[in-house]
Coordinates of C-alpha atoms in Angstrom, one line a residue:
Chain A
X22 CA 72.3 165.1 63.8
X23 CA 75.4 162.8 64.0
X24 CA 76.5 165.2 67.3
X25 CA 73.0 164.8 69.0
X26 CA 73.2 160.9 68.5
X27 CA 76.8 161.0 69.9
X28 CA 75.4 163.0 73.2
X29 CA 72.8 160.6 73.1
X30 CA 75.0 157.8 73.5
X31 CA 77.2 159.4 76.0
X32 CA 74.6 159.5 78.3
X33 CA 72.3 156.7 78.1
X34 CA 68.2 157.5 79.0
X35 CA 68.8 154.9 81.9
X36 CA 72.1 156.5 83.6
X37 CA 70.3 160.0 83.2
X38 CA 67.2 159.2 85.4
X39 CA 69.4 158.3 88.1
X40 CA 71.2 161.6 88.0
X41 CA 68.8 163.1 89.9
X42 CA 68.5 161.1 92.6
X43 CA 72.7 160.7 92.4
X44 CA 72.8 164.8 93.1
X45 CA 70.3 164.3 95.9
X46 CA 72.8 162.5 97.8
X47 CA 75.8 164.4 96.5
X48 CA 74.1 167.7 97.7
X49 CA 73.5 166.2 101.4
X50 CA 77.0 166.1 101.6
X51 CA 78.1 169.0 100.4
X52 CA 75.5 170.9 103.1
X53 CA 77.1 168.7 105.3
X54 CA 80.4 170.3 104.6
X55 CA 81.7 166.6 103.2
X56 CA 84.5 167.3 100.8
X57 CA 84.5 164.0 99.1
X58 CA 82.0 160.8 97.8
X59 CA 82.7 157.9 96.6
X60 CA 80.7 155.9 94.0
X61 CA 79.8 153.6 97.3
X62 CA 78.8 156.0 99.7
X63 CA 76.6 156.9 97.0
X64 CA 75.0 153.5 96.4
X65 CA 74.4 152.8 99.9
X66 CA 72.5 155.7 100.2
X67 CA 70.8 154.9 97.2
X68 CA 70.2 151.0 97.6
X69 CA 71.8 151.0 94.3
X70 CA 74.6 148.3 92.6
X71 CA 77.5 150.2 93.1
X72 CA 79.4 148.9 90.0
X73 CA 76.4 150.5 88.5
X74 CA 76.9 153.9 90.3
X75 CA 80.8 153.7 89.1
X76 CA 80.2 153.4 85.7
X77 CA 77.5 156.4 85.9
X78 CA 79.7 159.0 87.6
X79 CA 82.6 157.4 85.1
X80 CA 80.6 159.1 82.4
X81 CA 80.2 162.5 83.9
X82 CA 83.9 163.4 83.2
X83 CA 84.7 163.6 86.7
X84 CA 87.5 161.9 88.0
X85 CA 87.7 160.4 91.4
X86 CA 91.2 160.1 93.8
X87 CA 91.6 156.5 95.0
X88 CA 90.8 156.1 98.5
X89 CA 89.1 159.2 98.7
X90 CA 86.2 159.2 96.2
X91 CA 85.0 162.3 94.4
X92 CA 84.9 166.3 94.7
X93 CA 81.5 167.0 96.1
X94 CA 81.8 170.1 94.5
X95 CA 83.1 168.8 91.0
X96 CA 80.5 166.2 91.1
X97 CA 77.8 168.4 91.2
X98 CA 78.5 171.1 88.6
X99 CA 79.1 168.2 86.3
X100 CA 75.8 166.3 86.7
X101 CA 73.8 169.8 86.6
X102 CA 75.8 170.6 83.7
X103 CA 74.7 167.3 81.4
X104 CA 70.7 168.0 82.8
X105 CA 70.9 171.7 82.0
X106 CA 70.1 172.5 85.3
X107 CA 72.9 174.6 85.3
X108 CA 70.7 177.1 83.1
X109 CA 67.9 179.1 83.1
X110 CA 65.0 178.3 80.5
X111 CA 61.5 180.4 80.4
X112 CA 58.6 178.1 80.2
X113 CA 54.7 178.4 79.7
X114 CA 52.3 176.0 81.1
X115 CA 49.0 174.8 80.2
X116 CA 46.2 174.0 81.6
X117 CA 45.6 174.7 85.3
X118 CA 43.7 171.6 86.5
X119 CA 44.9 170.0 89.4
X120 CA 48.1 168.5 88.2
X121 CA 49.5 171.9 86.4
X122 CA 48.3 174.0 89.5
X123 CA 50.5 171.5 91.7
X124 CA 53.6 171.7 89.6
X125 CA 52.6 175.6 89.0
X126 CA 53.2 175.4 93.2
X127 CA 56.9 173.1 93.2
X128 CA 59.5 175.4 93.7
X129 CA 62.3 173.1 92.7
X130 CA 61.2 173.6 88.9
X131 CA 63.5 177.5 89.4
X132 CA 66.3 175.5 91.4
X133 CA 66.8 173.2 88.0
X134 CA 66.8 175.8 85.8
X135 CA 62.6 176.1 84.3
X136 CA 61.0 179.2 85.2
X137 CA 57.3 179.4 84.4
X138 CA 56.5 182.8 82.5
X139 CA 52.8 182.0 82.3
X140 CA 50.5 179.7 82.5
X141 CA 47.0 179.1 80.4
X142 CA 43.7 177.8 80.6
X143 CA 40.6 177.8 78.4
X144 CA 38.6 178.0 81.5
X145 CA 37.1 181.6 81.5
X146 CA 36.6 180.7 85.4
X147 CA 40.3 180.6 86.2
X148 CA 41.5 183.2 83.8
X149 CA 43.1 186.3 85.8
X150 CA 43.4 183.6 88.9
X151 CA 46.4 183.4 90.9
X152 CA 47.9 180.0 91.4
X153 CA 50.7 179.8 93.2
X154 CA 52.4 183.3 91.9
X155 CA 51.1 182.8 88.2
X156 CA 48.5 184.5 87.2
X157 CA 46.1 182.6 84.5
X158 CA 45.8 184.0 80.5
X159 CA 43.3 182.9 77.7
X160 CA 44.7 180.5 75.8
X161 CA 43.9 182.4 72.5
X162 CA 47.0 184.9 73.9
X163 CA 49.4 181.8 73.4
X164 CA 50.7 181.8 70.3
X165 CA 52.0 185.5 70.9
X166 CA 53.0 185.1 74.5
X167 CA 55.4 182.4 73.3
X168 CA 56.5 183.7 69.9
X169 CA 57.3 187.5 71.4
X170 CA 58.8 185.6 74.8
X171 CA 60.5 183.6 72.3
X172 CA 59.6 180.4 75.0
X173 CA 61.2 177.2 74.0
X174 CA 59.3 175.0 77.1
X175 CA 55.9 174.1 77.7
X176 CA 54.2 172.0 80.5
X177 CA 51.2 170.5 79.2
X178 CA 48.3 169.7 81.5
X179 CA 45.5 169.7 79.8
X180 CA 42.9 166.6 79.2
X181 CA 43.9 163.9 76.8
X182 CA 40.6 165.5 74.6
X183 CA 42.6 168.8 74.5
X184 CA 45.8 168.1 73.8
X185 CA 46.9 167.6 70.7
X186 CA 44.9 171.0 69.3
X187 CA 47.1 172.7 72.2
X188 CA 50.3 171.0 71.1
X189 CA 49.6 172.3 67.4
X190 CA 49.2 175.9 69.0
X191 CA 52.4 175.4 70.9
X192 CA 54.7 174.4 67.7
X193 CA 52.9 176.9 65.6
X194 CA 54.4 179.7 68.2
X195 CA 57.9 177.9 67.7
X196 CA 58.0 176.2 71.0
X197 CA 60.9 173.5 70.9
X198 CA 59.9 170.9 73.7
X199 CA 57.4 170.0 75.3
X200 CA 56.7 168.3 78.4
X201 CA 53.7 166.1 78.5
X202 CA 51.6 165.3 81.5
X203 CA 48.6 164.8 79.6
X204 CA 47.6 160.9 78.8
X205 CA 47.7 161.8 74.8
X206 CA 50.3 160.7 72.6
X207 CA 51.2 164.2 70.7
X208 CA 51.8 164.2 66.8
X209 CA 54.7 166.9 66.9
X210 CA 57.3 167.7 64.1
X211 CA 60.6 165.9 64.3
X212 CA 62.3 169.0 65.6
X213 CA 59.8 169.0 68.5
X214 CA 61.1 167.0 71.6
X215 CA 58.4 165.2 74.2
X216 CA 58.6 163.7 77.0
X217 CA 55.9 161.6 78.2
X218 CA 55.1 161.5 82.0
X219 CA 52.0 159.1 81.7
X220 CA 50.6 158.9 85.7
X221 CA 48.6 155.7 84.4
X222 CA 51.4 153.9 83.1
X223 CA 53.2 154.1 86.4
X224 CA 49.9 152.8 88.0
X225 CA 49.1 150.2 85.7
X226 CA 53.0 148.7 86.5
X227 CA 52.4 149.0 90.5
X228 CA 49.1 147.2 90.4
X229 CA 50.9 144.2 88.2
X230 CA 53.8 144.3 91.0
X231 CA 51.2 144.2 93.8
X232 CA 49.2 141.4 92.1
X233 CA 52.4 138.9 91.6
X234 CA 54.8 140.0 93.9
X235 CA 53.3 141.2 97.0
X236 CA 53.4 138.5 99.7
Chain B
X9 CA 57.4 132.9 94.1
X10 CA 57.6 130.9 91.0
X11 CA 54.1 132.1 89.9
X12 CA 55.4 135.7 90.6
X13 CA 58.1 135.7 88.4
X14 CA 56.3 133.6 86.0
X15 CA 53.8 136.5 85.9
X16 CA 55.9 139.0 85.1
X17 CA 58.1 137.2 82.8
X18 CA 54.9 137.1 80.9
X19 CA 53.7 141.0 80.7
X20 CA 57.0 142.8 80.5
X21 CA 57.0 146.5 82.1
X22 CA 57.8 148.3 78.4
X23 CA 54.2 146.5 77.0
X24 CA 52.4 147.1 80.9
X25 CA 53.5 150.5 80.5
X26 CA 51.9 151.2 77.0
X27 CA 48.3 149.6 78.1
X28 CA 46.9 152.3 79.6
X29 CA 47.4 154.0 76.4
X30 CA 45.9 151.2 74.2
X31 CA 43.2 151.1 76.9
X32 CA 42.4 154.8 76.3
X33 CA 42.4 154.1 72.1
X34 CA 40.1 151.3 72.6
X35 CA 37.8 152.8 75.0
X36 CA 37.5 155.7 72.6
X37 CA 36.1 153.0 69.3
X38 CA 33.9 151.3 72.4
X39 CA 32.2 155.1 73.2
X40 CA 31.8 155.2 68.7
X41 CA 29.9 152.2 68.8
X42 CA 33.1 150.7 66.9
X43 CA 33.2 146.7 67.7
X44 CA 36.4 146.0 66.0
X45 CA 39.8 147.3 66.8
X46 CA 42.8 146.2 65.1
X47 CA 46.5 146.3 66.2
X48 CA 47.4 148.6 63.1
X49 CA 44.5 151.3 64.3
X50 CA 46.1 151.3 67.7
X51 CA 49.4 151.6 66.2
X52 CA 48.2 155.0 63.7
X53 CA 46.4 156.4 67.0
X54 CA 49.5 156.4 68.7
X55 CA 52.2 156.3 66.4
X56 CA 53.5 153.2 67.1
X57 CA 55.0 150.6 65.5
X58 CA 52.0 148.2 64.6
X59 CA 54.2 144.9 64.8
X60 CA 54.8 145.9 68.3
X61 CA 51.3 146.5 69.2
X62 CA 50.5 143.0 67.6
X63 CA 52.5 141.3 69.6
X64 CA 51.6 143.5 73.0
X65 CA 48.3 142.6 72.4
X66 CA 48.8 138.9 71.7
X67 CA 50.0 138.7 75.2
X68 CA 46.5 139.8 76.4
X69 CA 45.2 136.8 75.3
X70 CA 42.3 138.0 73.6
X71 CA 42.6 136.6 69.9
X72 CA 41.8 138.9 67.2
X73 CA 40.1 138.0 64.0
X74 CA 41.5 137.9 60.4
X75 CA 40.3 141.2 58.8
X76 CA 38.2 142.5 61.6
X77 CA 40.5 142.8 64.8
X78 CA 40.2 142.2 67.9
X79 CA 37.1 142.4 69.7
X80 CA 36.5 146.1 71.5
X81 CA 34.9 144.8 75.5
X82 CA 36.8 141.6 75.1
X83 CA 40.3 143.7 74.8
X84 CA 39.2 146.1 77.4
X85 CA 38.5 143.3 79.6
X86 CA 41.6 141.5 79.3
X87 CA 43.7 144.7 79.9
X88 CA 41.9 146.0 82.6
X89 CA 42.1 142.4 84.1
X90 CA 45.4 142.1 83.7
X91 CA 46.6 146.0 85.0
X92 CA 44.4 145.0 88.3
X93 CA 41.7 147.9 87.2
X94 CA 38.6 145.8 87.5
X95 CA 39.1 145.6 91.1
X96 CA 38.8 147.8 93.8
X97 CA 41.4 148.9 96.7
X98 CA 41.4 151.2 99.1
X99 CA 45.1 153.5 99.3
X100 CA 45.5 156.1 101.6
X101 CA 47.5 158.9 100.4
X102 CA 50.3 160.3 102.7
X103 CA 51.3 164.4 102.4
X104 CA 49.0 166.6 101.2
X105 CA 50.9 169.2 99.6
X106 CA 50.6 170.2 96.0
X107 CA 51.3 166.8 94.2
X108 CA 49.5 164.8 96.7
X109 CA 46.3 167.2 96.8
X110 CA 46.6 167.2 93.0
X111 CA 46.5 163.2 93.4
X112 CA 43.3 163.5 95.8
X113 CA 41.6 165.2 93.0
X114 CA 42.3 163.1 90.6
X115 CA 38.9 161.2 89.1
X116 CA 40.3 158.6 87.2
X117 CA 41.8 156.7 89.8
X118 CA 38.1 155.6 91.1
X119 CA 37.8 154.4 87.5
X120 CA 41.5 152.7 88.3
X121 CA 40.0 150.5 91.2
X122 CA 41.6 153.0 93.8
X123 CA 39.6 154.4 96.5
X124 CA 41.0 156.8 98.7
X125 CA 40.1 155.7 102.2
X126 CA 42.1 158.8 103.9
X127 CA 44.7 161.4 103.8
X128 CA 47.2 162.1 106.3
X129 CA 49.5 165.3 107.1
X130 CA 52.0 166.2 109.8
X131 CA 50.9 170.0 109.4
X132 CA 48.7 170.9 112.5
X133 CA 47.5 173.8 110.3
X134 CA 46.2 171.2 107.3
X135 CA 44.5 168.6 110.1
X136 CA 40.8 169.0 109.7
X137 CA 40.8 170.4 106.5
X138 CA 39.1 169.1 103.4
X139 CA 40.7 168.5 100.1
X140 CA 38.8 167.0 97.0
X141 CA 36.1 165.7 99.3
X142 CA 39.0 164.1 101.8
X143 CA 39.2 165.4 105.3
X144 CA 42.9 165.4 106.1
X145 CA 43.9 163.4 108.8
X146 CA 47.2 163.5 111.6
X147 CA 49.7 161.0 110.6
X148 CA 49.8 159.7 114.2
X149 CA 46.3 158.2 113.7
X150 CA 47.6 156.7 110.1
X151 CA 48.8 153.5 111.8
X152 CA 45.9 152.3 113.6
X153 CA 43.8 153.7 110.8
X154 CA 45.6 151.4 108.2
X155 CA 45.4 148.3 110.2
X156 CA 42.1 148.3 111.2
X157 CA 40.8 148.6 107.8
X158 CA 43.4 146.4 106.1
X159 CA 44.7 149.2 103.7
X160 CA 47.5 147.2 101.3
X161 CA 48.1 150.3 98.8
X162 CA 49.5 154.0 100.4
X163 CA 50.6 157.1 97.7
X164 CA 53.5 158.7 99.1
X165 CA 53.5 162.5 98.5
X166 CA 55.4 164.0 101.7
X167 CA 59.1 165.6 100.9
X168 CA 62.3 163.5 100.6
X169 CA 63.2 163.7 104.1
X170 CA 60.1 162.7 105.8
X171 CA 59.9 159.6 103.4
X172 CA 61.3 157.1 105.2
X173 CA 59.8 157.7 108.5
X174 CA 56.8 157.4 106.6
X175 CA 57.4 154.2 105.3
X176 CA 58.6 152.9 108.2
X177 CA 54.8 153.5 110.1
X178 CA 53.2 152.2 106.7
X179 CA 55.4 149.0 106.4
X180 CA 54.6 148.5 110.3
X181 CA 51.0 149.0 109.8
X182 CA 51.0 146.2 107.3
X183 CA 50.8 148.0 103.7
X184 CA 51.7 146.2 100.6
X185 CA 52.4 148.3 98.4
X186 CA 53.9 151.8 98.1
X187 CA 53.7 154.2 95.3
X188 CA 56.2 156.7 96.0
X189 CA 56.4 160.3 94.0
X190 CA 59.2 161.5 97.0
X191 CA 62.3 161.8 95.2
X192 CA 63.2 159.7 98.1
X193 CA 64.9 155.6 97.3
X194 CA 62.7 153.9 100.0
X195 CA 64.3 150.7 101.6
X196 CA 61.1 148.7 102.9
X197 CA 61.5 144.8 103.5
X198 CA 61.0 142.7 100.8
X199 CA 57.1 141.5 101.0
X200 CA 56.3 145.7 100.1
X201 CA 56.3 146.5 96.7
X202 CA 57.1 150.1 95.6
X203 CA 57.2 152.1 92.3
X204 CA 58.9 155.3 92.1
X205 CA 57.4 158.1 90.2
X206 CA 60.6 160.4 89.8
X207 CA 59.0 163.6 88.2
X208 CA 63.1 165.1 88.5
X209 CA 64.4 161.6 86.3
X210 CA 61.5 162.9 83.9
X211 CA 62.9 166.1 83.5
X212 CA 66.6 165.6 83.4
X213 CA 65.8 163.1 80.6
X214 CA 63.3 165.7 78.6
X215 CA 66.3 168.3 79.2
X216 CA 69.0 166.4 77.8
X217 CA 66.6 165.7 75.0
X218 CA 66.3 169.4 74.4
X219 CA 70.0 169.9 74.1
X220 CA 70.6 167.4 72.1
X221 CA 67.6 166.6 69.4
X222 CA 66.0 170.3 69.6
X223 CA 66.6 172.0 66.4

């Protein structure tokens, strides 16, 4: 417990979701064949502070050569290390609506590590469908897929309405995270991690920006 | 200007962010016939913290009464008020790939107050075709299409390297406001607003969640 606060310090929630966007850039070099970046480069790209970008790639561990910047190469084995993109996790996903059919369909998910072993749907319609490569199982085979597969990830999709039942299904199999697209706040055991990607909540702050700041 | 940043000095992002949530709770007593809602039921629906809900909903406006609560149609007027959801715009949505046909099929954004007028591709092969009721359209007609019907709001779905040649025909065409899911930093003149819907931010943070709180 003590060790997973430390990481979590390390590597505040802020500095993280700029990572991605930080190994964008970093990876446009290196296919350009660009040896070195500085923290600069790197903000300009960005539109970012670049104090701000310093003190991010200051807590990666790598160290940069005056003058020069950092290793391209260093910079990004460091910053896929620290998201885990460096592995390779199985995960299920549930509920093929729209959204979990699109992200059934993005093939960066295998780049950064998540590989989707199945996905579900209560829908007798779509079971035995092919979406994007994946074909569709009953839900009620769940619980087994995940405990035999010994799956650690799941994608939820599903309606608000249908979520938390699925989310008890999914920690009753053993699963360990859980990634929620669905509008529902999810009751889950403390060893359970979420993350909540609310669509709506993201809306609801671009319609206050357009409203007062606009011009 | 002064308004502007009076505005948003007045709903912070954190509390704008959790409204659509609330909204959702308080819809669901409205639907039960409930009248009354009280900070502390919103708080056990979600898991909050109640004292935060209080004081969330305190910046509404709406005043709640002792032992009852606050008022179920006068809260979900005030929120929807103040997240712009009781009016109606008309957005065009810009890449029709998985995310952005998963966005087209979305029905809760008519609900949302956004209407989508169009969708544009660069694809010759996707022109013509129709997706969730939307014929898709050539992005060399998305200019005058844009300006002609005064279109402030476009959804930005098209991959990170076509981003900002998008934006630069939607910022020319006279759009307002951007809601961008590329992974792409936009620069845009200041007058255009833009929120960024990093879905790879999301899941760097939930991964370095999972290695370091996952039991």
């Amino acid at each position: 417990m003590e060790i997973a606060t430390g990481i979590r310090k390390k590597y505040p929630v802020p500095m993280i979701r700029r990572l991605p966007s930080y190994l964008r850039i970093i990876k446009s070099y290196s296919y350009g064949g660009i040896e070195y970046i500085s923290a600069t480069d790197i903000a300009n790209e960005l539109g970012y502070d670049s104090v701000k970008v310093r003190k991010d790639l200051a807590l990666t561990g790598v160290c940069g050569k005056p003058r020069m910047g950092y290793k391209v190469d260093e910079l990004i084995r460091a910053i896929r290390s620290i998201v885990g993109w460096d592995k390779n996790s199985e995960a299920v996903l549930v509920g093929t609506g729209c959204l979990g059919s699109a992200l059934l369909g993005f093939t960066g998910f295998s780049r950064r590590g998540i590989n989707f072993a199945a996905a579900f749907d209560v829908d007798p319609h779509k079971i035995g469908m092919t979406v994007h490569g994946h074909t569709v199982m009953p839900m009620r085979g769940m619980k087994n897929f995940i405990t035999e597969r010994k799956i650690e990830i799941a994608v939820l999709t599903v309606p608000a309405d249908a979520a938390q039942e699925t989310v008890d299904i999914l920690v009753d199999a053993g699963i360990k995270g859980i990634w929620n697209f669905s509008p529902a706040i999810l009751k889950v055991p403390a060893r359970v991690v979420t993350q909540n990607e609310n669509l709506m909540s993201g809306l609801a702050v671009f319609m206050v920006k357009m409203a007062t700041e606009s011009v």
